[in-house]
Short mmCIF file of C-alpha atoms in Angstrom, two decimals:
data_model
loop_
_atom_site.label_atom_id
_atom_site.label_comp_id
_atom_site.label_asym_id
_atom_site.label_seq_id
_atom_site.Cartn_x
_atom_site.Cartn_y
_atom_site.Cartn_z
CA UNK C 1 -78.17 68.73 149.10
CA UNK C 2 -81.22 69.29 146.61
CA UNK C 3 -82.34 72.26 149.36
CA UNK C 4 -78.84 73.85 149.15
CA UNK C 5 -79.26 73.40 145.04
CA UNK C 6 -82.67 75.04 145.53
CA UNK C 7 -81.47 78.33 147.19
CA UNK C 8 -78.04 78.55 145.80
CA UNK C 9 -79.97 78.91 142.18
CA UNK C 10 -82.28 81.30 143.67
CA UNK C 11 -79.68 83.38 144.81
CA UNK C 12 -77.98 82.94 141.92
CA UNK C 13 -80.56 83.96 139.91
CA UNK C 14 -80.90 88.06 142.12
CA UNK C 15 -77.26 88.05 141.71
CA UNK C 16 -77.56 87.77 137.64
CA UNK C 17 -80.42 90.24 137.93
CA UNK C 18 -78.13 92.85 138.76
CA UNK C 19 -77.39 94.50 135.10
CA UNK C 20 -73.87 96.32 135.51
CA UNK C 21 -74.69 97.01 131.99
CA UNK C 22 -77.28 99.46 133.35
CA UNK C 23 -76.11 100.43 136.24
CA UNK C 24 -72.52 101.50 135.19
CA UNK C 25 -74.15 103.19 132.26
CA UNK C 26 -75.80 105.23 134.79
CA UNK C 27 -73.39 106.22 136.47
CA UNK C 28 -71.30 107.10 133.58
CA UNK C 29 -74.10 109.17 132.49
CA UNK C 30 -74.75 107.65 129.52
CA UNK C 31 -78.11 106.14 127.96
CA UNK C 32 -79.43 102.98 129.02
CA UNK C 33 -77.65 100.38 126.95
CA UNK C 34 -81.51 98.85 125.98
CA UNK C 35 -82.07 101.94 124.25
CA UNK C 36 -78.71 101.90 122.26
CA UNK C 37 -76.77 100.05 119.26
CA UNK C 38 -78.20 96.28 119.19
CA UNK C 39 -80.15 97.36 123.05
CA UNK C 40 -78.45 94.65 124.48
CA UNK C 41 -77.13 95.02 128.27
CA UNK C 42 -74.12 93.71 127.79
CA UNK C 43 -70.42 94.16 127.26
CA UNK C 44 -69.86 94.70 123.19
CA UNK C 45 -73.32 96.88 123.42
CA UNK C 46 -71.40 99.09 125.79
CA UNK C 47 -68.00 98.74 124.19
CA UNK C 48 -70.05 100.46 120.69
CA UNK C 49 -71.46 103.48 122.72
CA UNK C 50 -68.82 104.32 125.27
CA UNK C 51 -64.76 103.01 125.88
CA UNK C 52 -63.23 100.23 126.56
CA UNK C 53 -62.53 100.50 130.03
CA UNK C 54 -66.49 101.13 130.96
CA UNK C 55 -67.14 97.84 128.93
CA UNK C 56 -64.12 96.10 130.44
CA UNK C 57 -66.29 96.98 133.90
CA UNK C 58 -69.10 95.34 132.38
CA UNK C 59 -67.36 92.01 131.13
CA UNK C 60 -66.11 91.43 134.40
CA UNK C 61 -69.05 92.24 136.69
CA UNK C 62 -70.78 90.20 134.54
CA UNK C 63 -68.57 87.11 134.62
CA UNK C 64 -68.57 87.75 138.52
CA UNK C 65 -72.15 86.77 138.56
CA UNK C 66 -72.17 83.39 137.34
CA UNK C 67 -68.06 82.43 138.58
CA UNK C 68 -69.48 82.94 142.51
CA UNK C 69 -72.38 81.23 143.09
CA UNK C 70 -71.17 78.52 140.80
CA UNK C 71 -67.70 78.16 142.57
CA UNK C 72 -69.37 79.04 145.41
CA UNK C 73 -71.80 75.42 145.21
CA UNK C 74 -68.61 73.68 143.75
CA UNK C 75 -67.14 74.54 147.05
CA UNK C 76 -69.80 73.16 149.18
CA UNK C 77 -69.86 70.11 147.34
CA UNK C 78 -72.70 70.45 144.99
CA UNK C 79 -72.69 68.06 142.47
CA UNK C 80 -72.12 68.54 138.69
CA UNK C 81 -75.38 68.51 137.02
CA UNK C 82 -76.68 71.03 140.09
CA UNK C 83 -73.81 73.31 139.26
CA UNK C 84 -75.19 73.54 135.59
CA UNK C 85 -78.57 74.38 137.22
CA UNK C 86 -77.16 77.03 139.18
CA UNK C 87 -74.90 78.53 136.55
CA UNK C 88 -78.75 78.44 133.89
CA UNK C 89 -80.28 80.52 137.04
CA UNK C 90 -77.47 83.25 137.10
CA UNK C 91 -77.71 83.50 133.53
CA UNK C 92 -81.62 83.80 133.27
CA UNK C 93 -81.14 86.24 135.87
CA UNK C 94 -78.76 87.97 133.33
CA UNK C 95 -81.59 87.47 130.98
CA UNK C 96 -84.88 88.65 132.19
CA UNK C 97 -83.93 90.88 135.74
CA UNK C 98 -86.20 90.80 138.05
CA UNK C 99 -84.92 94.52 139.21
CA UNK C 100 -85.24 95.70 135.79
CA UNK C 101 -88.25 94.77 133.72
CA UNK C 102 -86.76 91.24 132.94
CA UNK C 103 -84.84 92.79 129.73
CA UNK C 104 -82.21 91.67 129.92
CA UNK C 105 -79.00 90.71 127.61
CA UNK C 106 -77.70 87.35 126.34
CA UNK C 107 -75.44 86.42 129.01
CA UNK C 108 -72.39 85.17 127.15
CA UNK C 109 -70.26 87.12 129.63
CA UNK C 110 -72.10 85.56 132.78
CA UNK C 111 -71.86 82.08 131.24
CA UNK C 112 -67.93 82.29 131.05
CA UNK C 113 -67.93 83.16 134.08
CA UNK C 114 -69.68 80.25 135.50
CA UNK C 115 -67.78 77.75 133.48
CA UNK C 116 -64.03 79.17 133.85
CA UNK C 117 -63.77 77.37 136.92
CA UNK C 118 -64.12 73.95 135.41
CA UNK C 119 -60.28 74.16 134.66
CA UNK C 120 -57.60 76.49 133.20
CA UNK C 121 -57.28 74.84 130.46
CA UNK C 122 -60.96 75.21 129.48
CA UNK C 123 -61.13 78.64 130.39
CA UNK C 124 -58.12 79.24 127.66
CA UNK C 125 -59.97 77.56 125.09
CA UNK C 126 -63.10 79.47 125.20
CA UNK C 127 -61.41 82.92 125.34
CA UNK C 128 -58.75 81.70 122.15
CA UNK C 129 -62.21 80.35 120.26
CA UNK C 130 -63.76 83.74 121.02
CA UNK C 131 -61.12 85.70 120.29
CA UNK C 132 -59.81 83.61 116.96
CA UNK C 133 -63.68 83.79 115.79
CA UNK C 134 -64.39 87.81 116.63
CA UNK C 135 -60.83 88.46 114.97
CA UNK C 136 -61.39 86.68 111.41
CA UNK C 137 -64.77 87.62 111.13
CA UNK C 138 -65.85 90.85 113.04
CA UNK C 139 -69.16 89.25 114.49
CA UNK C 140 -69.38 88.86 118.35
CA UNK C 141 -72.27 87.25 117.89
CA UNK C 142 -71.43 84.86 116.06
CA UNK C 143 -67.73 84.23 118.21
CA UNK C 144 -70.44 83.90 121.27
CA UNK C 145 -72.14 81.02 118.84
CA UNK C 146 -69.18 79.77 118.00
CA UNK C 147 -67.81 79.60 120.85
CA UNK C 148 -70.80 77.84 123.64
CA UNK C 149 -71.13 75.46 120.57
CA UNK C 150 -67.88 74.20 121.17
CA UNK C 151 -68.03 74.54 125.03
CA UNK C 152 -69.55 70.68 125.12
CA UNK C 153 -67.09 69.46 123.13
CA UNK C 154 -64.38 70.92 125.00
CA UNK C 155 -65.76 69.82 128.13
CA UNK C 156 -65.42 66.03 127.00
CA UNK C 157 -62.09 66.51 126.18
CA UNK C 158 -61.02 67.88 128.94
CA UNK C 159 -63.51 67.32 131.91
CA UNK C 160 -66.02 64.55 130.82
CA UNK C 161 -67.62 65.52 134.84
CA UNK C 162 -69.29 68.27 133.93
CA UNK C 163 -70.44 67.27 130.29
CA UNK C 164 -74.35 67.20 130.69
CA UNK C 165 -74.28 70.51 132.94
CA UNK C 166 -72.11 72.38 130.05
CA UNK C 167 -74.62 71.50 127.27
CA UNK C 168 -77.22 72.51 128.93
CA UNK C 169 -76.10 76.28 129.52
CA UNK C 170 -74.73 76.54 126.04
CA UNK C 171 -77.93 74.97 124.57
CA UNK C 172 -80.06 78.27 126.79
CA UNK C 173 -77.36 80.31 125.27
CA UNK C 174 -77.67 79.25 121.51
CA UNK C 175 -81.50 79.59 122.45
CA UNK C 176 -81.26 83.38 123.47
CA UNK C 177 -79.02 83.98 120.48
CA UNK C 178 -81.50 82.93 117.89
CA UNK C 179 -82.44 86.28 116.89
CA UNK C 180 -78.66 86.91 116.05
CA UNK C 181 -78.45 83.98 113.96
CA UNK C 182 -81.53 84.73 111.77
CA UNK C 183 -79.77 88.09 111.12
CA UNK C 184 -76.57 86.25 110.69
CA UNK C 185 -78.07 84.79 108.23
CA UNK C 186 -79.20 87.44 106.73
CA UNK C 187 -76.12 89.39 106.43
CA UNK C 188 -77.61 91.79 108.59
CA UNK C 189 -75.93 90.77 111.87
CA UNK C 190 -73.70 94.24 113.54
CA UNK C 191 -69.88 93.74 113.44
CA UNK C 192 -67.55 94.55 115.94
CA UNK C 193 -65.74 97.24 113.80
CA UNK C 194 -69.36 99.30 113.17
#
């Protein structure tokens, strides 16, 4: 079971290397979302330099790439602290690409995706905590924060199982979002409405 662990993750990883940030930019004909606004590959980056369908692409490609292999191993019987493995190698994937430079964005999108499947219920939570956070105060960012803080907590409530593996992605996500909360801070963070 470790050796199925082992490659899953690796795979898991390629797959999150794929930016659709990038690559639907490209397409599109428009710059290189590293380039542009906060030159993060991600959804919102996109969202602030094109429409809302194009960044609609990217949210869901991107929550694609941590829901499969992470379902996937669920559905071969991998056990829950390897599925929070697997679901941290899609998102460094996400992260640092190997197929494009390793810049890569802050994977909020790819870590929904890999912990939606833990239960309906949990999946509504996180998008109504995004959504109620991005609403009152105009920050993704912070909504992202917000949000993967409260991921743990919702876990417990709801599916004690996969407690340890949910902290562990949200603690790689608060991690990669440090630069945002220093600007946060700051009062120099980007809002949604800008």
């Amino acid at each position: 079971m470790l050796l199925l662990t082992v490659n899953i993750a690796i795979a898991a990883y390629f797959f999150g290397s794929i930016s659709s940030a990038i690559l639907i930019c490209k397409l599109r004909g428009l710059p290189d979302p590293r380039t542009q606004g906060s030159k993060n590959p991600g959804a919102t980056n996109v969202l602030r330099m094109s429409d809302r369908p194009t960044a609609a692409a990217v949210l869901v490609f991107d929550m694609l790439k941590g829901a499969i292999p992470v379902y996937g191993a669920f559905k071969l019987g991998v056990e829950p602290l390897h599925l929070g493995f697997i679901a941290i190698a899609a998102c460094l994937g996400h992260m640092h690409p190997i197929f494009f430079g390793f810049k890569g964005g802050k994977a909020v999108a790819t870590a929904f995706g890999a912990l939606a499947p833990i239960s309906w219920g949990f999946a509504f939570a996180l998008i109504a905590t995004w959504i109620i956070v991005a609403k009152v105060t105009k920050y993704s960012s912070l909504a992202a924060i917000v949000t993967v803080s409260l991921a743990p907590v919702y876990t417990w409530l709801l599916k004690p199982l996969y407690t340890n593996s949910v902290t562990m992605l949200s603690l790689l996500i608060l991690f990669k979002h440090r630069s945002n909360i220093k600007r946060l801070v700051k009062g120099t963070e980007d809002k949604l409405s800008s």
